[in-house]
């Protein structure tokens, strides 16, 4: 397929763009239950050469969340829309939000028809050297709650993440690590976290808090990893630490406070597999 | 002040109406952080004879939540707007939503200017006899999480309440009681709960879950009540049980599953004080 490559300036002039229920629009009714109650879920998806390499994983999570919340959505129509929208872009981010739409007043969700809001954005730039030397992270003071009814889902109520992300404004920290109310490691504010100890890959168990990220699941499906409770001590003793996010991929962590790690062979291997996945 | 009393038909023709940042509007940008992340709080306020009798309590909670979340809001301007909007209404409900408005992409809330969305709605009708004989409630299966960072606030992420309210669609149950992950009683889906045992008033401690309702606070400030951990057993052994909500007031509970209560003197006393508060 022939596609004209867009320059960054052309992309900046075109994006962001938004669609509401398939129509070009950037407004929604104030009666949308996603707005009123956080009654919805979303996916933030990397566009690579007119393709969505992790779509199968995004689709699976969206399907599971919509089942769990009884949210009405036509996933085939959404899939068709997304692939059509991204067909002219080598690099971008598409965000798909599925809300319950407009319903009666109050929490009762019955009868609401659903609404799909899609946004197409430029791909954010990573700090220089992030992929090679790794990034510096900090520990957030905000503690994530234990909410088994919501755990794992990328639902629209992300106020804990907002509070945690508000804790720093300097550019030296790429991400903040989040711990739960019992001081177990959960994730970053916008990423999942993995660590390597004696050649074994570990990632926090997310049955009580956090989002089951799509990149995290891709690693679990392709390489396997031990999901368990991990604390700050496990971080200190780890040989390698890295972050995952479906937009930025696999980012090594070089430092957290006075603990340092170098980018090791397990991280490099996963980075290489990710690079092959997103290649043209 | 002379005010023409509106008939229910006139009210139904006029309401609901919405305002965004003071202008009549019913749409908001899809980039609003309240929509994207539940990054905001709201108040649902009863209008009584062109007045907002519980405004001081709503204002205090809004002020505290906005401080806690560092949400920008001009409370004096909001107060002026609300009292101006309700000046022609004997009975209505006004909902004020304070969001962080449009900001940069991602969880970082820095620099977002805030947005205020106001809705004016007809006063909902209570089931016949609710105030005298009381209402029937059920126990929800959905368990509320422990989120100390968010507990108490009426923030925009109310998905647990939506999930709980989705558990029943019959009209025989007015409300569902919510318990937390450790089986402690928290509240109803849209109300707080009080119980009376041997003349003492109790209400659940809300430091880990739930919303600190304005009616609940009005009772704590005016009559006092013991805030403590309460379980299903405490409900079973209670002499009186009632629900509070700033729109519907004080509603006696007559039954939950096979446990029954009659409306007792403590409930009646609080109902009478509430009736005086909302009288013309």
Short mmCIF file of N, CA and C in Angstrom, two decimals, chain B residues 111-213:
data_model
loop_
_atom_site.label_atom_id
_atom_site.label_comp_id
_atom_site.label_asym_id
_atom_site.label_seq_id
_atom_site.Cartn_x
_atom_site.Cartn_y
_atom_site.Cartn_z
N UNK B 111 -1.50 23.49 35.52
CA UNK B 111 -1.84 24.57 34.61
C UNK B 111 -3.26 24.56 34.07
N UNK B 112 -4.04 23.52 34.36
CA UNK B 112 -5.41 23.49 33.82
C UNK B 112 -6.25 24.53 34.56
N UNK B 113 -7.12 25.25 33.82
CA UNK B 113 -7.77 26.43 34.38
C UNK B 113 -9.05 26.17 35.16
N UNK B 114 -9.56 24.94 35.13
CA UNK B 114 -10.82 24.65 35.81
C UNK B 114 -12.02 24.94 34.92
N UNK B 115 -13.14 24.31 35.25
CA UNK B 115 -14.40 24.55 34.52
C UNK B 115 -15.53 24.25 35.48
N UNK B 116 -16.61 25.03 35.39
CA UNK B 116 -17.78 24.80 36.24
C UNK B 116 -18.98 24.49 35.35
N UNK B 117 -19.59 23.35 35.59
CA UNK B 117 -20.79 22.94 34.86
C UNK B 117 -21.95 22.88 35.86
N UNK B 118 -23.03 23.57 35.56
CA UNK B 118 -24.17 23.60 36.47
C UNK B 118 -25.40 23.06 35.73
N UNK B 119 -26.16 22.24 36.42
CA UNK B 119 -27.42 21.73 35.85
C UNK B 119 -28.56 21.98 36.83
N UNK B 120 -29.71 22.40 36.30
CA UNK B 120 -30.89 22.61 37.14
C UNK B 120 -31.94 21.58 36.71
N UNK B 121 -32.40 20.78 37.67
CA UNK B 121 -33.27 19.63 37.37
C UNK B 121 -34.55 19.70 38.21
N UNK B 122 -35.62 19.05 37.75
CA UNK B 122 -36.80 18.94 38.62
C UNK B 122 -36.47 18.12 39.87
N UNK B 123 -37.18 18.41 40.96
CA UNK B 123 -36.99 17.62 42.19
C UNK B 123 -37.57 16.22 41.97
N UNK B 124 -36.78 15.16 42.23
CA UNK B 124 -37.33 13.80 42.02
C UNK B 124 -38.41 13.50 43.05
N UNK B 125 -39.37 12.67 42.64
CA UNK B 125 -40.44 12.30 43.58
C UNK B 125 -40.06 11.06 44.37
N UNK B 126 -40.39 11.06 45.64
CA UNK B 126 -40.14 9.88 46.49
C UNK B 126 -41.30 8.90 46.33
N UNK B 127 -41.03 7.60 46.53
CA UNK B 127 -42.14 6.63 46.54
C UNK B 127 -43.15 7.02 47.62
N UNK B 128 -44.43 6.77 47.34
CA UNK B 128 -45.48 7.13 48.29
C UNK B 128 -45.25 6.46 49.65
N UNK B 129 -45.42 7.21 50.70
CA UNK B 129 -45.30 6.65 52.04
C UNK B 129 -43.88 6.51 52.54
N UNK B 130 -42.88 6.85 51.69
CA UNK B 130 -41.48 6.64 52.07
C UNK B 130 -41.14 7.36 53.38
N UNK B 131 -41.60 8.58 53.51
CA UNK B 131 -41.23 9.39 54.67
C UNK B 131 -41.91 8.91 55.96
N UNK B 132 -43.11 8.32 55.82
CA UNK B 132 -43.83 7.86 57.02
C UNK B 132 -43.44 6.42 57.36
N UNK B 133 -43.79 5.49 56.45
CA UNK B 133 -43.59 4.06 56.77
C UNK B 133 -42.17 3.58 56.53
N UNK B 134 -41.40 4.37 55.75
CA UNK B 134 -40.04 3.96 55.47
C UNK B 134 -39.93 3.18 54.17
N UNK B 135 -38.71 2.87 53.80
CA UNK B 135 -38.44 2.22 52.52
C UNK B 135 -37.75 0.88 52.74
N UNK B 136 -37.87 0.06 51.71
CA UNK B 136 -37.21 -1.25 51.70
C UNK B 136 -35.85 -1.10 51.02
N UNK B 137 -34.79 -1.65 51.60
CA UNK B 137 -33.46 -1.59 50.99
C UNK B 137 -32.91 -3.01 50.82
N UNK B 138 -31.85 -3.14 50.06
CA UNK B 138 -31.19 -4.42 49.87
C UNK B 138 -29.69 -4.27 50.13
N UNK B 139 -29.01 -5.38 50.30
CA UNK B 139 -27.54 -5.35 50.46
C UNK B 139 -26.90 -5.61 49.10
N UNK B 140 -26.02 -4.73 48.67
CA UNK B 140 -25.35 -4.90 47.39
C UNK B 140 -24.21 -5.91 47.51
N UNK B 141 -23.99 -6.65 46.41
CA UNK B 141 -22.84 -7.57 46.36
C UNK B 141 -21.54 -6.82 46.12
N UNK B 142 -21.59 -5.75 45.31
CA UNK B 142 -20.40 -4.94 45.03
C UNK B 142 -19.81 -4.44 46.35
N UNK B 143 -18.52 -4.67 46.54
CA UNK B 143 -17.85 -4.23 47.76
C UNK B 143 -17.03 -2.98 47.45
N UNK B 144 -17.20 -1.94 48.27
CA UNK B 144 -16.42 -0.71 48.09
C UNK B 144 -14.97 -0.94 48.50
N UNK B 145 -14.06 -0.37 47.72
CA UNK B 145 -12.65 -0.47 48.05
C UNK B 145 -12.25 0.46 49.18
N UNK B 146 -11.01 0.31 49.62
CA UNK B 146 -10.41 1.21 50.63
C UNK B 146 -9.48 2.18 49.91
N UNK B 147 -9.91 3.39 49.75
CA UNK B 147 -9.11 4.40 49.04
C UNK B 147 -8.96 5.65 49.89
N UNK B 148 -8.05 5.65 50.86
CA UNK B 148 -7.95 6.82 51.74
C UNK B 148 -7.66 8.11 51.00
N UNK B 149 -6.95 8.04 49.84
CA UNK B 149 -6.63 9.28 49.11
C UNK B 149 -7.90 9.96 48.59
N UNK B 150 -8.95 9.18 48.37
CA UNK B 150 -10.18 9.73 47.78
C UNK B 150 -11.35 9.72 48.75
N UNK B 151 -11.23 8.99 49.85
CA UNK B 151 -12.39 8.75 50.72
C UNK B 151 -12.99 10.06 51.21
N UNK B 152 -14.32 10.08 51.27
CA UNK B 152 -15.04 11.25 51.76
C UNK B 152 -15.45 12.22 50.68
N UNK B 153 -14.62 12.35 49.63
CA UNK B 153 -14.90 13.33 48.58
C UNK B 153 -15.99 12.85 47.63
N UNK B 154 -16.77 13.81 47.13
CA UNK B 154 -17.75 13.49 46.09
C UNK B 154 -17.08 13.76 44.74
N UNK B 155 -16.07 12.95 44.43
CA UNK B 155 -15.35 13.14 43.18
C UNK B 155 -16.12 12.49 42.03
N UNK B 156 -15.64 12.76 40.80
CA UNK B 156 -16.43 12.37 39.62
C UNK B 156 -16.29 10.90 39.24
N UNK B 157 -15.43 10.15 39.90
CA UNK B 157 -15.26 8.73 39.59
C UNK B 157 -16.16 7.88 40.47
N UNK B 158 -17.37 7.62 40.04
CA UNK B 158 -18.35 6.96 40.89
C UNK B 158 -18.74 5.59 40.34
N UNK B 159 -17.79 4.92 39.72
CA UNK B 159 -18.10 3.68 39.03
C UNK B 159 -18.50 2.56 40.00
N UNK B 160 -17.94 2.53 41.20
CA UNK B 160 -18.36 1.52 42.18
C UNK B 160 -19.85 1.69 42.49
N UNK B 161 -20.30 2.94 42.65
CA UNK B 161 -21.72 3.19 42.93
C UNK B 161 -22.59 2.77 41.74
N UNK B 162 -22.10 3.04 40.53
CA UNK B 162 -22.85 2.64 39.33
C UNK B 162 -22.98 1.12 39.29
N UNK B 163 -21.88 0.41 39.55
CA UNK B 163 -21.91 -1.06 39.53
C UNK B 163 -22.89 -1.59 40.58
N UNK B 164 -22.87 -0.97 41.76
CA UNK B 164 -23.76 -1.42 42.83
C UNK B 164 -25.23 -1.14 42.45
N UNK B 165 -25.47 0.05 41.87
CA UNK B 165 -26.85 0.43 41.52
C UNK B 165 -27.40 -0.42 40.37
N UNK B 166 -26.47 -1.01 39.59
CA UNK B 166 -26.90 -1.87 38.47
C UNK B 166 -27.40 -3.22 38.96
N UNK B 167 -27.24 -3.50 40.25
CA UNK B 167 -27.58 -4.85 40.75
C UNK B 167 -29.09 -5.09 40.86
N UNK B 168 -29.90 -4.03 40.86
CA UNK B 168 -31.35 -4.24 40.90
C UNK B 168 -32.07 -3.22 40.03
N UNK B 169 -33.18 -3.68 39.41
CA UNK B 169 -33.95 -2.79 38.56
C UNK B 169 -35.42 -2.74 39.01
N UNK B 170 -35.78 -3.55 40.01
CA UNK B 170 -37.17 -3.50 40.48
C UNK B 170 -37.39 -2.22 41.28
N UNK B 171 -38.67 -1.84 41.45
CA UNK B 171 -38.99 -0.62 42.20
C UNK B 171 -39.24 -0.87 43.67
N UNK B 172 -39.14 -2.13 44.10
CA UNK B 172 -39.45 -2.41 45.51
C UNK B 172 -38.31 -1.99 46.44
N UNK B 173 -37.11 -1.90 45.88
CA UNK B 173 -35.98 -1.48 46.73
C UNK B 173 -35.61 -0.04 46.41
N UNK B 174 -35.72 0.81 47.41
CA UNK B 174 -35.42 2.23 47.23
C UNK B 174 -33.92 2.47 47.13
N UNK B 175 -33.14 1.64 47.81
CA UNK B 175 -31.71 1.89 47.90
C UNK B 175 -30.98 0.57 48.18
N UNK B 176 -29.70 0.53 47.87
CA UNK B 176 -28.86 -0.62 48.19
C UNK B 176 -27.81 -0.22 49.21
N UNK B 177 -27.63 -1.05 50.21
CA UNK B 177 -26.59 -0.77 51.21
C UNK B 177 -25.24 -1.30 50.72
N UNK B 178 -24.21 -0.51 50.92
CA UNK B 178 -22.88 -0.86 50.46
C UNK B 178 -21.99 -1.21 51.65
N UNK B 179 -21.28 -2.31 51.50
CA UNK B 179 -20.28 -2.74 52.49
C UNK B 179 -18.91 -2.66 51.83
N UNK B 180 -17.87 -2.55 52.65
CA UNK B 180 -16.53 -2.46 52.06
C UNK B 180 -15.90 -3.85 51.93
N UNK B 181 -14.68 -3.90 51.45
CA UNK B 181 -14.02 -5.17 51.20
C UNK B 181 -13.82 -5.99 52.48
N UNK B 182 -13.90 -5.34 53.64
CA UNK B 182 -13.81 -6.07 54.91
C UNK B 182 -15.19 -6.28 55.54
N UNK B 183 -16.25 -6.06 54.75
CA UNK B 183 -17.63 -6.28 55.19
C UNK B 183 -18.14 -5.27 56.22
N UNK B 184 -17.48 -4.11 56.30
CA UNK B 184 -18.02 -3.03 57.14
C UNK B 184 -19.05 -2.23 56.33
N UNK B 185 -20.11 -1.84 57.01
CA UNK B 185 -21.14 -1.00 56.38
C UNK B 185 -20.55 0.37 56.05
N UNK B 186 -20.82 0.88 54.83
CA UNK B 186 -20.30 2.21 54.45
C UNK B 186 -21.44 3.21 54.27
N UNK B 187 -22.42 2.87 53.42
CA UNK B 187 -23.44 3.84 53.04
C UNK B 187 -24.45 3.15 52.13
N UNK B 188 -25.37 3.93 51.57
CA UNK B 188 -26.16 3.48 50.43
C UNK B 188 -25.43 3.89 49.16
N UNK B 189 -26.00 3.54 48.00
CA UNK B 189 -25.33 3.94 46.75
C UNK B 189 -25.38 5.45 46.57
N UNK B 190 -26.46 6.09 47.07
CA UNK B 190 -26.63 7.55 46.87
C UNK B 190 -27.02 8.23 48.19
N UNK B 191 -26.75 7.57 49.30
CA UNK B 191 -27.17 8.11 50.59
C UNK B 191 -26.18 7.68 51.66
N UNK B 192 -26.21 8.38 52.78
CA UNK B 192 -25.50 7.90 53.97
C UNK B 192 -26.49 7.17 54.85
N UNK B 193 -25.98 6.40 55.80
CA UNK B 193 -26.85 5.59 56.64
C UNK B 193 -26.54 5.86 58.12
N UNK B 194 -27.61 5.92 58.90
CA UNK B 194 -27.51 6.09 60.35
C UNK B 194 -28.28 4.97 61.01
N UNK B 195 -27.87 4.59 62.21
CA UNK B 195 -28.70 3.68 62.98
C UNK B 195 -28.74 4.12 64.44
N UNK B 196 -29.83 3.72 65.10
CA UNK B 196 -30.05 4.10 66.50
C UNK B 196 -30.09 2.82 67.31
N UNK B 197 -29.29 2.79 68.39
CA UNK B 197 -29.31 1.64 69.30
C UNK B 197 -29.32 2.17 70.73
N UNK B 198 -30.35 1.81 71.48
CA UNK B 198 -30.49 2.27 72.88
C UNK B 198 -30.37 3.80 72.98
N UNK B 199 -31.00 4.49 72.04
CA UNK B 199 -31.05 5.94 72.09
C UNK B 199 -29.81 6.65 71.55
N UNK B 200 -28.77 5.89 71.17
CA UNK B 200 -27.54 6.50 70.65
C UNK B 200 -27.53 6.41 69.12
N UNK B 201 -27.12 7.53 68.48
CA UNK B 201 -27.08 7.62 67.02
C UNK B 201 -25.69 7.23 66.52
N UNK B 202 -25.65 6.31 65.55
CA UNK B 202 -24.37 5.85 64.97
C UNK B 202 -24.38 6.04 63.45
N UNK B 203 -23.23 6.29 62.91
CA UNK B 203 -23.08 6.30 61.44
C UNK B 203 -21.68 5.78 61.11
N UNK B 204 -21.53 5.09 59.96
CA UNK B 204 -20.22 4.49 59.67
C UNK B 204 -19.09 5.52 59.56
N UNK B 205 -17.95 5.15 60.06
CA UNK B 205 -16.70 5.88 59.85
C UNK B 205 -16.37 5.82 58.35
N UNK B 206 -16.01 6.97 57.76
CA UNK B 206 -15.79 7.02 56.31
C UNK B 206 -14.35 7.37 55.94
N UNK B 207 -13.40 6.96 56.78
CA UNK B 207 -12.02 7.34 56.48
C UNK B 207 -11.41 6.51 55.36
N UNK B 208 -12.00 5.36 55.01
CA UNK B 208 -11.43 4.52 53.96
C UNK B 208 -12.29 4.45 52.70
N UNK B 209 -13.59 4.67 52.82
CA UNK B 209 -14.51 4.52 51.68
C UNK B 209 -15.68 5.47 51.86
N UNK B 210 -16.39 5.71 50.77
CA UNK B 210 -17.65 6.43 50.86
C UNK B 210 -17.54 7.93 50.73
N UNK B 211 -18.69 8.56 50.68
CA UNK B 211 -18.80 10.01 50.51
C UNK B 211 -19.32 10.62 51.81
N UNK B 212 -18.66 11.67 52.29
CA UNK B 212 -19.15 12.40 53.46
C UNK B 212 -20.30 13.29 53.02
N UNK B 213 -21.52 12.75 53.09
CA UNK B 213 -22.69 13.47 52.62
C UNK B 213 -22.94 14.72 53.43
#
